[in-house]
Amino acid sequence: MVKKLALAISILSIMLWIALPLHAEESIFSDVDESFWAADEISYIAQQDIVHGYDDSTFRPANHVNRAQTAAMIARALDLETPRESSQVFHDVDESHAMYDSITAVAEAGIMNGSDGHFRPHEPLTRAQMAVILSGAFQLTAEEEVTFSDIKKSYWAHDAIQNLAANRLTSGHADGSFGPGEKTTRAQFSVFLARAMNESFRVETINQPPSDVDSEREAWHFRGITLGDSLDTLTNVLGEPESIETSRYGFDWYIYHNAYNDYVQFGVQDNKVVAVYCNQDIWSDHYGLGIDDYKEDVSNAYGEPLSYITKNDSHYSVESDTSGTYKGSGRYTTFFYDAHRNHRIMAVLLINSSIEESFDQYYATPTKERKESFERQVFHLANAQRKRYGESVLEWDDTASQTARAHSADMAGNSFFEHTNLDGQSPFDRMSENGITFYNAAENIAYGQVSPIFAHAGWMNSKSHRDSLLGPYERLGVGVAFDEVRKQPYYTQNFYTPM
């Protein structure tokens, strides 16, 4: 398989106990008044000098808390001292880092650690990670078993989440789930930390899943749907899709995204779900693996991935460092990894094995419908990824799409692959020529990737392309063209912010 990408332009040490919770009768932060749901807890830990606001007197409760900020709050809550000499060395945290002392202290205490010599200080904290940190920091134990619909016994953070629930630090979500992969906001972490420090803040009841929900049975379910379900079941559970697009295999992709918060593509053929793609934290497999687990975890659970798929005595290569494909249970499962985040799982693709094996070719047959559908899929995938990383959703731009489409057609028709065309025009020249005035702009191109899913994964694993895809832009135009002889698709993304 030809795969080419062009460079894009562009612990319980000390616990503080107070008999009664502090009420936020007088707001400490301008954006947290006494009616705010977490006001008491935020005021409590602020007055303990554990959490600080910003220079403009705001707290910004909806902002995600990152690992460095978490380290600082834990170090203050436990009054940890910075060791004179540390055995912990992180390549991404040197002594000049504002939170070096806190990070070193929690690492030496065994509360927070990195991987591969990196602490990842700016990475948002997930609810599962928060559970592990608080459970260890406050030496929580569980004497009862609490069930959450999305936490299996094999899940890596199962015990820590149990500890939080058993000690009434969490009630879980209203539907009986925990949401382990959800990012934790500053308000949420303040609440959990206050509960850990002061029992009077703790919850009384735990939200249990309905009695007919078995978390073990829900493996490989995506918003309640799995391979083999009927189209009627799909639409009865999720309603009508936001979009229906054409796949390279010929089946239709039913795309559900809920403003890109819960993005899933369901492949439907003969009124049955035959494929699923998802890059959001709304699924897990029967081993408890899901989004943000590591390639190593997958290898330990599944073994070595396939090098190729055999179709009518021909071998089709699927070997890649940034994905792994496995066959079993009547399907091919492909895990996509993020090379820029230590090969964490960033998406999964399930294809019915008979569908895959009957598609005896690399590239789809070029049609106008498929070209336009590929363009829309590239757009949806970009926005789903941006939403997952906390970036703004892009607006589709027809003029930028015309510019992108013309460049893809030019590359396909004239057999070149560059940002600068044969007339010497850069992407910015082409956008300006089409009447686009922009404050900033960028372009991604790719060719040879068999589908929008694989093109998107390739861009996410190229630093410059990733920076463009997740960059500070407002609009996106997408253009796809096919080499009519070799059938290879050419993809172009044009990002920009209007003047």
Coordinates of C-alpha atoms in Angstrom, one line a residue:
M1 CA 0.0 0.0 0.0
V2 CA 1.4 3.3 -1.0
K3 CA 1.4 5.7 1.9
K4 CA 2.8 9.2 1.5
L5 CA 2.3 12.4 3.4
A6 CA 3.6 15.8 2.5
L7 CA 4.8 18.3 5.1
A8 CA 2.0 20.6 6.1
I9 CA 2.4 24.2 5.8
S10 CA 1.9 25.9 8.7
I11 CA -0.6 8.8 50.6
L12 CA -1.9 9.6 53.3
S13 CA 0.9 11.8 54.7
I14 CA -1.1 14.7 56.1
M15 CA -4.9 15.0 55.9
L16 CA -6.6 18.3 56.7
W17 CA -9.9 17.7 58.5
I18 CA -12.5 20.4 59.2
A19 CA -15.8 19.5 60.9
L20 CA -18.1 21.4 58.5
P21 CA -17.7 22.4 54.9
L22 CA -17.0 26.1 54.2
H23 CA -19.9 27.8 52.4
A24 CA -19.1 30.2 49.6
E25 CA -21.1 33.1 51.1
E26 CA -18.6 35.6 49.7
S27 CA -17.1 34.6 46.3
I28 CA -13.3 34.3 46.1
F29 CA -13.4 34.2 42.3
S30 CA -15.3 36.5 40.0
D31 CA -16.6 33.5 37.9
V32 CA -17.7 31.3 40.8
D33 CA -20.6 32.8 42.7
E34 CA -22.4 31.1 45.6
S35 CA -25.0 29.5 43.3
F36 CA -22.3 27.6 41.3
W37 CA -22.6 23.8 41.9
A38 CA -19.0 23.5 43.1
A39 CA -18.7 26.8 44.9
D40 CA -18.4 25.3 48.5
E41 CA -15.7 22.9 47.5
I42 CA -13.7 25.4 45.4
S43 CA -13.8 27.9 48.3
Y44 CA -12.7 25.2 50.7
I45 CA -9.6 24.2 48.9
A46 CA -8.8 27.8 47.9
Q47 CA -8.8 28.8 51.6
Q48 CA -6.5 25.9 52.3
D49 CA -4.2 27.5 49.7
I50 CA -4.4 24.4 47.6
V51 CA -5.8 25.9 44.4
H52 CA -5.1 29.3 43.0
G53 CA -7.0 31.4 40.5
Y54 CA -5.7 33.5 37.6
D55 CA -4.4 37.1 37.7
D56 CA -7.7 38.4 36.5
S57 CA -9.4 36.9 39.7
T58 CA -11.1 34.2 37.8
F59 CA -11.0 30.4 38.5
R60 CA -12.1 29.2 35.1
P61 CA -13.9 26.1 36.5
A62 CA -14.7 24.6 33.1
N63 CA -11.1 24.5 32.0
H64 CA -9.5 21.1 32.0
V65 CA -7.0 20.4 34.7
N66 CA -3.7 19.1 33.5
R67 CA -1.1 16.8 35.1
A68 CA 1.2 19.6 36.3
Q69 CA -1.7 21.4 38.0
T70 CA -2.8 18.2 39.6
A71 CA 0.7 17.6 40.9
A72 CA 0.7 21.1 42.4
M73 CA -2.6 20.6 44.2
I74 CA -1.8 17.2 45.6
A75 CA 1.6 18.4 46.8
R76 CA -0.1 21.3 48.6
A77 CA -2.9 19.2 50.0
L78 CA -0.4 16.7 51.5
D79 CA 2.2 19.3 52.3
L80 CA 4.8 17.3 50.5
E81 CA 8.4 18.5 50.7
T82 CA 10.6 18.6 47.6
P83 CA 13.5 16.2 48.0
R84 CA 17.0 17.7 47.9
E85 CA 18.0 14.9 45.5
S86 CA 15.5 13.2 43.2
S87 CA 15.7 9.9 41.5
Q88 CA 12.9 11.0 39.2
V89 CA 14.1 12.5 35.9
F90 CA 11.6 13.6 33.3
H91 CA 12.7 14.8 29.9
D92 CA 9.8 17.2 29.6
V93 CA 10.2 18.8 33.1
D94 CA 13.4 20.6 33.9
E95 CA 14.2 22.7 37.0
S96 CA 13.0 25.8 35.3
H97 CA 9.4 24.5 35.0
A98 CA 7.0 26.4 37.2
M99 CA 5.8 23.2 38.9
Y100 CA 9.1 21.3 39.0
D101 CA 9.0 21.1 42.8
S102 CA 5.5 19.7 43.0
I103 CA 6.0 17.3 40.1
T104 CA 9.2 16.0 41.8
A105 CA 7.5 15.7 45.1
V106 CA 4.5 13.6 43.9
A107 CA 6.8 11.5 41.8
E108 CA 9.1 10.7 44.7
A109 CA 6.1 9.9 46.9
G110 CA 4.9 7.5 44.3
I111 CA 1.6 9.3 43.7
M112 CA 2.2 10.3 40.1
N113 CA 4.6 8.9 37.6
G114 CA 5.3 9.3 33.9
S115 CA 6.2 6.8 31.2
D116 CA 9.1 6.6 28.9
G117 CA 10.9 9.3 30.9
H118 CA 8.1 11.8 30.3
F119 CA 5.7 13.3 32.8
R120 CA 3.5 15.0 30.2
P121 CA 2.8 18.0 32.4
H122 CA 0.3 19.7 30.0
E123 CA -1.7 16.6 29.2
P124 CA -5.4 16.9 30.5
L125 CA -6.2 14.6 33.4
T126 CA -8.9 11.9 32.8
R127 CA -11.3 10.7 35.4
A128 CA -9.6 7.3 35.6
Q129 CA -6.2 9.0 36.1
M130 CA -7.8 11.2 38.8
A131 CA -9.1 8.1 40.6
V132 CA -5.7 6.5 40.6
I133 CA -4.0 9.6 41.9
L134 CA -6.5 10.3 44.7
S135 CA -6.7 6.7 45.7
G136 CA -3.0 6.5 46.1
A137 CA -2.5 9.9 47.6
F138 CA -5.1 9.4 50.4
Q139 CA -4.6 5.6 50.7
L140 CA -8.2 4.8 50.0
T141 CA -9.5 1.2 50.3
A142 CA -12.8 -0.4 49.4
E143 CA -14.9 -2.7 51.5
E144 CA -17.8 -2.9 49.1
E145 CA -18.2 -3.6 45.4
V146 CA -19.7 -0.8 43.4
T147 CA -20.8 -1.4 39.8
F148 CA -20.4 1.2 37.0
S149 CA -21.7 0.2 33.6
D150 CA -18.5 1.2 31.8
I151 CA -15.9 -0.2 34.3
K152 CA -15.1 -3.8 34.0
K153 CA -13.0 -5.8 36.6
S154 CA -10.2 -6.0 34.1
Y155 CA -10.1 -2.3 33.5
W156 CA -6.7 -0.9 34.5
A157 CA -8.1 1.7 37.0
H158 CA -10.9 -0.5 38.3
D159 CA -9.6 -0.8 41.9
A160 CA -8.9 2.9 42.2
I161 CA -12.4 3.8 40.9
Q162 CA -13.9 1.3 43.4
N163 CA -12.0 3.0 46.1
L164 CA -13.4 6.4 45.2
A165 CA -16.9 5.1 45.1
A166 CA -16.7 3.0 48.3
N167 CA -15.5 6.1 50.1
R168 CA -18.2 8.2 48.6
L169 CA -15.9 10.5 46.7
T170 CA -17.9 9.9 43.5
S171 CA -21.5 9.1 42.8
G172 CA -20.8 8.3 39.1
H173 CA -23.0 9.7 36.3
A174 CA -26.8 9.6 36.5
D175 CA -26.9 6.7 34.0
G176 CA -24.7 4.5 36.2
S177 CA -21.5 5.0 34.3
F178 CA -18.3 6.6 35.5
G179 CA -16.8 8.0 32.3
P180 CA -13.2 7.0 32.9
G181 CA -11.8 8.7 29.8
E182 CA -13.6 12.0 30.2
K183 CA -11.3 14.9 30.9
T184 CA -11.5 16.4 34.3
T185 CA -12.3 20.1 34.8
R186 CA -10.9 22.4 37.5
A187 CA -14.2 22.4 39.2
Q188 CA -14.6 18.7 39.1
F189 CA -11.1 18.1 40.5
S190 CA -11.7 20.6 43.2
V191 CA -14.8 18.7 44.3
F192 CA -13.1 15.3 44.3
L193 CA -10.1 16.7 46.3
A194 CA -12.4 18.4 48.8
R195 CA -14.2 15.2 49.3
A196 CA -11.0 13.3 49.8
M197 CA -9.8 15.9 52.5
N198 CA -13.1 16.5 54.3
E199 CA -15.8 13.8 54.8
S200 CA -18.6 16.4 55.1
F201 CA -18.4 17.0 51.4
R202 CA -18.8 13.3 50.5
V203 CA -21.9 11.9 48.6
E204 CA -24.4 9.7 50.3
T205 CA -25.6 7.5 47.3
I206 CA -24.0 6.0 44.2
N207 CA -25.8 6.0 40.9
Q208 CA -26.1 2.4 39.9
P209 CA -26.7 1.2 36.3
P210 CA -30.1 -0.4 35.5
S211 CA -30.4 -4.0 36.6
D212 CA -30.5 -5.2 33.0
V213 CA -27.1 -3.6 32.1
D214 CA -24.1 -5.9 32.5
S215 CA -20.9 -4.0 32.0
E216 CA -19.1 -7.2 30.9
R217 CA -21.7 -7.8 28.2
E218 CA -21.3 -4.3 26.8
A219 CA -17.8 -4.8 25.3
W220 CA -17.5 -3.5 21.8
H221 CA -20.8 -1.6 22.1
F222 CA -20.8 2.0 20.8
R223 CA -23.6 4.1 22.2
G224 CA -25.5 0.9 22.7
I225 CA -24.9 -0.5 19.2
T226 CA -22.5 -3.3 18.1
L227 CA -21.7 -5.3 14.9
G228 CA -24.6 -7.4 13.7
D229 CA -27.3 -5.1 15.0
S230 CA -30.1 -4.3 12.6
L231 CA -30.6 -0.9 11.0
D232 CA -33.9 -0.7 12.8
T233 CA -32.1 -1.2 16.2
L234 CA -29.6 1.5 15.2
T235 CA -32.2 4.1 14.3
N236 CA -34.5 3.2 17.2
V237 CA -31.6 3.7 19.7
L238 CA -29.8 6.6 18.2
G239 CA -32.4 8.2 15.8
E240 CA -31.5 9.4 12.4
P241 CA -27.8 10.0 11.7
E242 CA -26.3 13.5 11.2
S243 CA -24.9 12.2 7.9
I244 CA -25.0 9.2 5.6
E245 CA -21.8 8.7 3.5
T246 CA -20.3 6.2 1.1
S247 CA -17.5 3.9 2.2
R248 CA -14.7 2.4 0.1
Y249 CA -16.4 -1.0 0.5
G250 CA -19.7 0.2 -0.9
F251 CA -21.7 0.1 2.3
D252 CA -23.1 3.3 3.8
W253 CA -21.5 5.0 6.8
Y254 CA -24.2 6.2 9.2
I255 CA -22.4 9.0 11.1
Y256 CA -23.6 10.1 14.5
H257 CA -21.7 12.8 16.4
N258 CA -23.9 14.8 18.8
A259 CA -22.0 18.1 18.1
Y260 CA -18.9 15.9 17.8
N261 CA -19.0 14.9 21.4
D262 CA -19.8 11.2 20.8
Y263 CA -18.5 10.5 17.3
V264 CA -19.2 7.1 15.7
Q265 CA -19.5 5.8 12.2
F266 CA -21.7 2.7 11.7
G267 CA -21.3 0.9 8.4
V268 CA -24.6 -0.5 7.2
Q269 CA -25.1 -3.1 4.5
D270 CA -28.3 -5.1 3.8
N271 CA -29.9 -3.4 6.8
K272 CA -27.3 -4.7 9.2
V273 CA -24.3 -3.0 11.0
V274 CA -21.2 -4.5 9.4
A275 CA -18.6 -1.9 10.5
V276 CA -17.9 0.6 13.2
Y277 CA -15.3 3.4 13.5
C278 CA -14.9 5.5 16.7
N279 CA -12.3 8.0 17.9
Q280 CA -14.1 9.0 21.1
D281 CA -13.9 7.6 24.6
I282 CA -17.3 5.8 24.5
W283 CA -16.2 2.2 24.0
S284 CA -14.1 -0.6 25.5
D285 CA -13.2 -4.1 24.4
H286 CA -13.6 -7.3 26.3
Y287 CA -10.2 -6.8 28.0
G288 CA -11.3 -3.4 29.3
L289 CA -9.0 -1.6 26.8
G290 CA -10.2 1.7 25.2
I291 CA -9.2 5.1 24.0
D292 CA -5.9 6.3 25.5
D293 CA -4.7 2.8 26.5
Y294 CA -1.3 1.9 25.0
K295 CA -0.1 -0.1 22.0
E296 CA 1.8 -2.2 24.4
D297 CA -1.5 -3.0 26.2
V298 CA -3.0 -4.1 23.0
S299 CA 0.0 -6.3 22.1
N300 CA -0.2 -7.9 25.6
A301 CA -3.9 -8.7 25.1
Y302 CA -4.0 -9.6 21.5
G303 CA -0.5 -10.6 20.5
E304 CA 1.2 -9.7 17.3
P305 CA -1.0 -7.9 14.7
L306 CA -1.5 -9.2 11.1
S307 CA 1.1 -8.3 8.5
Y308 CA -1.5 -8.8 5.7
I309 CA -5.0 -9.9 4.9
T310 CA -5.5 -12.7 2.3
K311 CA -8.2 -12.1 -0.3
N312 CA -8.5 -14.6 -3.1
D313 CA -4.9 -15.8 -2.8
S314 CA -3.6 -12.3 -2.8
H315 CA -1.9 -10.7 0.2
Y316 CA -2.9 -7.1 1.1
S317 CA -0.5 -5.5 3.5
V318 CA -1.9 -4.0 6.7
E319 CA 1.5 -3.7 8.5
S320 CA 2.1 -0.3 10.2
D321 CA 3.8 1.1 13.2
T322 CA 0.9 3.3 13.9
S323 CA -1.9 0.8 13.6
G324 CA -2.5 -2.9 14.4
T325 CA -5.0 -5.2 12.7
Y326 CA -6.3 -8.4 14.3
K327 CA -8.8 -11.0 13.1
G328 CA -11.2 -12.8 15.5
S329 CA -14.9 -13.2 16.4
G330 CA -16.0 -12.7 12.8
R331 CA -14.3 -9.3 12.3
Y332 CA -11.1 -7.5 11.6
T333 CA -10.3 -5.0 14.4
T334 CA -7.8 -2.2 13.7
F335 CA -6.4 -0.1 16.5
F336 CA -5.0 3.3 15.5
Y337 CA -2.2 4.6 17.6
D338 CA -1.0 8.2 18.3
A339 CA 2.7 8.3 17.8
H340 CA 2.9 11.7 19.4
R341 CA 1.3 10.5 22.7
N342 CA 3.4 7.4 23.3
H343 CA 1.3 5.2 20.9
R344 CA -1.9 5.5 22.8
I345 CA -5.0 4.2 21.1
M346 CA -6.7 7.1 19.3
A347 CA -9.4 5.2 17.3
V348 CA -10.7 1.8 16.5
L349 CA -12.2 0.3 13.3
L350 CA -14.2 -2.9 13.2
I351 CA -15.1 -4.5 9.9
N352 CA -17.1 -7.7 9.4
S353 CA -14.6 -10.3 8.1
S354 CA -16.7 -11.3 5.1
I355 CA -17.1 -7.7 4.0
E356 CA -13.3 -7.1 4.3
E357 CA -12.3 -10.3 2.5
S358 CA -14.7 -9.8 -0.4
F359 CA -13.2 -6.4 -1.1
D360 CA -10.5 -7.7 -3.3
Q361 CA -8.7 -4.4 -4.0
Y362 CA -6.9 -1.6 -2.3
Y363 CA -8.7 1.4 -3.7
A364 CA -12.4 2.1 -4.2
T365 CA -13.8 2.6 -7.6
P366 CA -13.8 6.4 -8.3
T367 CA -17.2 8.0 -8.6
K368 CA -18.4 11.5 -8.1
E369 CA -20.6 10.4 -5.2
R370 CA -17.6 8.7 -3.5
K371 CA -15.3 11.7 -4.0
E372 CA -17.8 14.1 -2.4
S373 CA -18.6 11.7 0.4
F374 CA -14.9 11.3 1.1
E375 CA -14.6 15.1 1.4
R376 CA -17.4 15.2 4.0
Q377 CA -15.9 12.3 6.0
V378 CA -12.5 14.1 6.1
F379 CA -14.4 17.2 7.5
H380 CA -16.3 15.2 10.1
L381 CA -13.2 13.3 11.3
A382 CA -11.2 16.5 11.7
N383 CA -13.9 18.1 13.8
A384 CA -14.4 14.9 16.0
Q385 CA -10.6 15.0 16.6
R386 CA -10.6 18.7 17.4
K387 CA -13.5 18.3 19.8
R388 CA -11.8 15.5 21.6
Y389 CA -8.7 17.7 22.1
G390 CA -10.7 20.6 23.3
E391 CA -10.4 22.7 20.1
S392 CA -13.2 24.6 18.4
V393 CA -15.3 23.0 15.7
L394 CA -14.5 24.1 12.2
E395 CA -17.1 25.5 9.8
W396 CA -17.3 24.0 6.3
D397 CA -16.2 26.6 3.7
D398 CA -17.3 26.1 0.1
T399 CA -14.7 28.4 -1.4
A400 CA -11.9 26.8 0.4
S401 CA -13.3 23.4 -0.7
Q402 CA -13.2 24.6 -4.3
T403 CA -9.5 25.6 -3.8
A404 CA -8.7 22.2 -2.2
R405 CA -10.6 20.3 -4.8
A406 CA -8.8 22.0 -7.6
H407 CA -5.4 21.2 -6.1
S408 CA -6.3 17.5 -5.5
A409 CA -7.5 17.3 -9.1
D410 CA -4.3 19.0 -10.4
M411 CA -2.1 16.6 -8.4
A412 CA -4.1 13.5 -9.6
G413 CA -4.2 14.7 -13.2
N414 CA -0.6 15.8 -13.5
S415 CA 1.0 13.1 -11.4
F416 CA 2.7 15.3 -8.8
F417 CA 2.4 15.6 -5.0
E418 CA 3.5 19.0 -3.6
H419 CA 1.9 22.0 -2.0
T420 CA 3.3 24.2 -4.7
N421 CA 1.6 23.5 -8.0
L422 CA 3.3 23.3 -11.5
D423 CA 2.6 27.0 -12.0
G424 CA 4.6 27.8 -8.9
Q425 CA 1.5 28.8 -6.8
S426 CA 1.6 28.1 -3.0
P427 CA -1.6 27.2 -1.1
F428 CA -1.8 30.8 0.0
D429 CA -1.6 32.0 -3.6
R430 CA -4.4 29.7 -4.6
M431 CA -6.6 30.7 -1.7
S432 CA -6.1 34.4 -2.4
E433 CA -6.7 33.9 -6.1
N434 CA -10.1 32.4 -5.2
G435 CA -11.0 35.5 -3.2
I436 CA -10.2 34.2 0.3
T437 CA -8.8 36.8 2.7
F438 CA -7.3 35.2 5.7
Y439 CA -5.7 36.0 9.0
N440 CA -3.9 32.6 9.1
A441 CA -4.1 29.5 6.9
A442 CA -2.6 26.1 6.5
E443 CA -2.8 23.1 4.1
N444 CA -2.6 19.4 4.5
I445 CA -2.3 17.0 1.6
A446 CA -2.1 13.2 1.4
Y447 CA -2.3 10.5 -1.3
G448 CA -2.4 6.8 -1.4
Q449 CA -4.4 6.4 1.8
V450 CA -7.2 4.0 1.1
S451 CA -10.0 6.0 2.9
P452 CA -10.6 9.2 4.8
I453 CA -10.1 7.2 8.1
F454 CA -6.5 6.2 7.1
A455 CA -5.7 9.7 5.7
H456 CA -6.9 11.3 8.9
A457 CA -4.8 8.8 11.0
G458 CA -1.7 9.6 8.8
W459 CA -2.1 13.3 9.4
M460 CA -2.5 12.9 13.1
N461 CA 0.8 11.0 13.2
S462 CA 2.7 13.7 11.3
K463 CA 3.7 16.6 13.6
S464 CA 3.2 19.3 11.0
H465 CA -0.1 17.9 9.7
R466 CA -1.4 17.4 13.2
D467 CA -0.5 21.0 14.1
S468 CA -2.6 22.2 11.2
L469 CA -5.5 19.9 11.9
L470 CA -5.7 20.9 15.5
G471 CA -4.6 24.5 14.9
P472 CA -6.2 27.9 15.6
Y473 CA -8.4 28.0 12.6
E474 CA -12.1 28.7 12.1
R475 CA -12.9 27.2 8.6
L476 CA -12.0 24.2 6.6
G477 CA -12.4 23.2 3.0
V478 CA -11.7 19.7 1.8
G479 CA -11.1 18.4 -1.7
V480 CA -10.6 14.9 -3.0
A481 CA -9.8 13.6 -6.4
F482 CA -8.9 10.2 -7.8
D483 CA -6.2 9.1 -10.2
E484 CA -8.4 7.6 -12.8
V485 CA -5.9 4.8 -13.7
R486 CA -4.5 3.8 -10.4
K487 CA -7.6 4.8 -8.4
Q488 CA -5.5 6.4 -5.7
P489 CA -7.3 9.2 -3.9
Y490 CA -5.6 12.6 -3.4
Y491 CA -6.7 14.6 -0.3
T492 CA -6.4 18.3 0.4
Q493 CA -7.4 20.2 3.5
N494 CA -7.4 24.0 3.4
F495 CA -7.7 25.6 6.9
Y496 CA -8.0 29.4 7.5
T497 CA -9.4 32.1 9.8
P498 CA -11.0 34.9 7.8
M499 CA -9.8 38.5 8.2

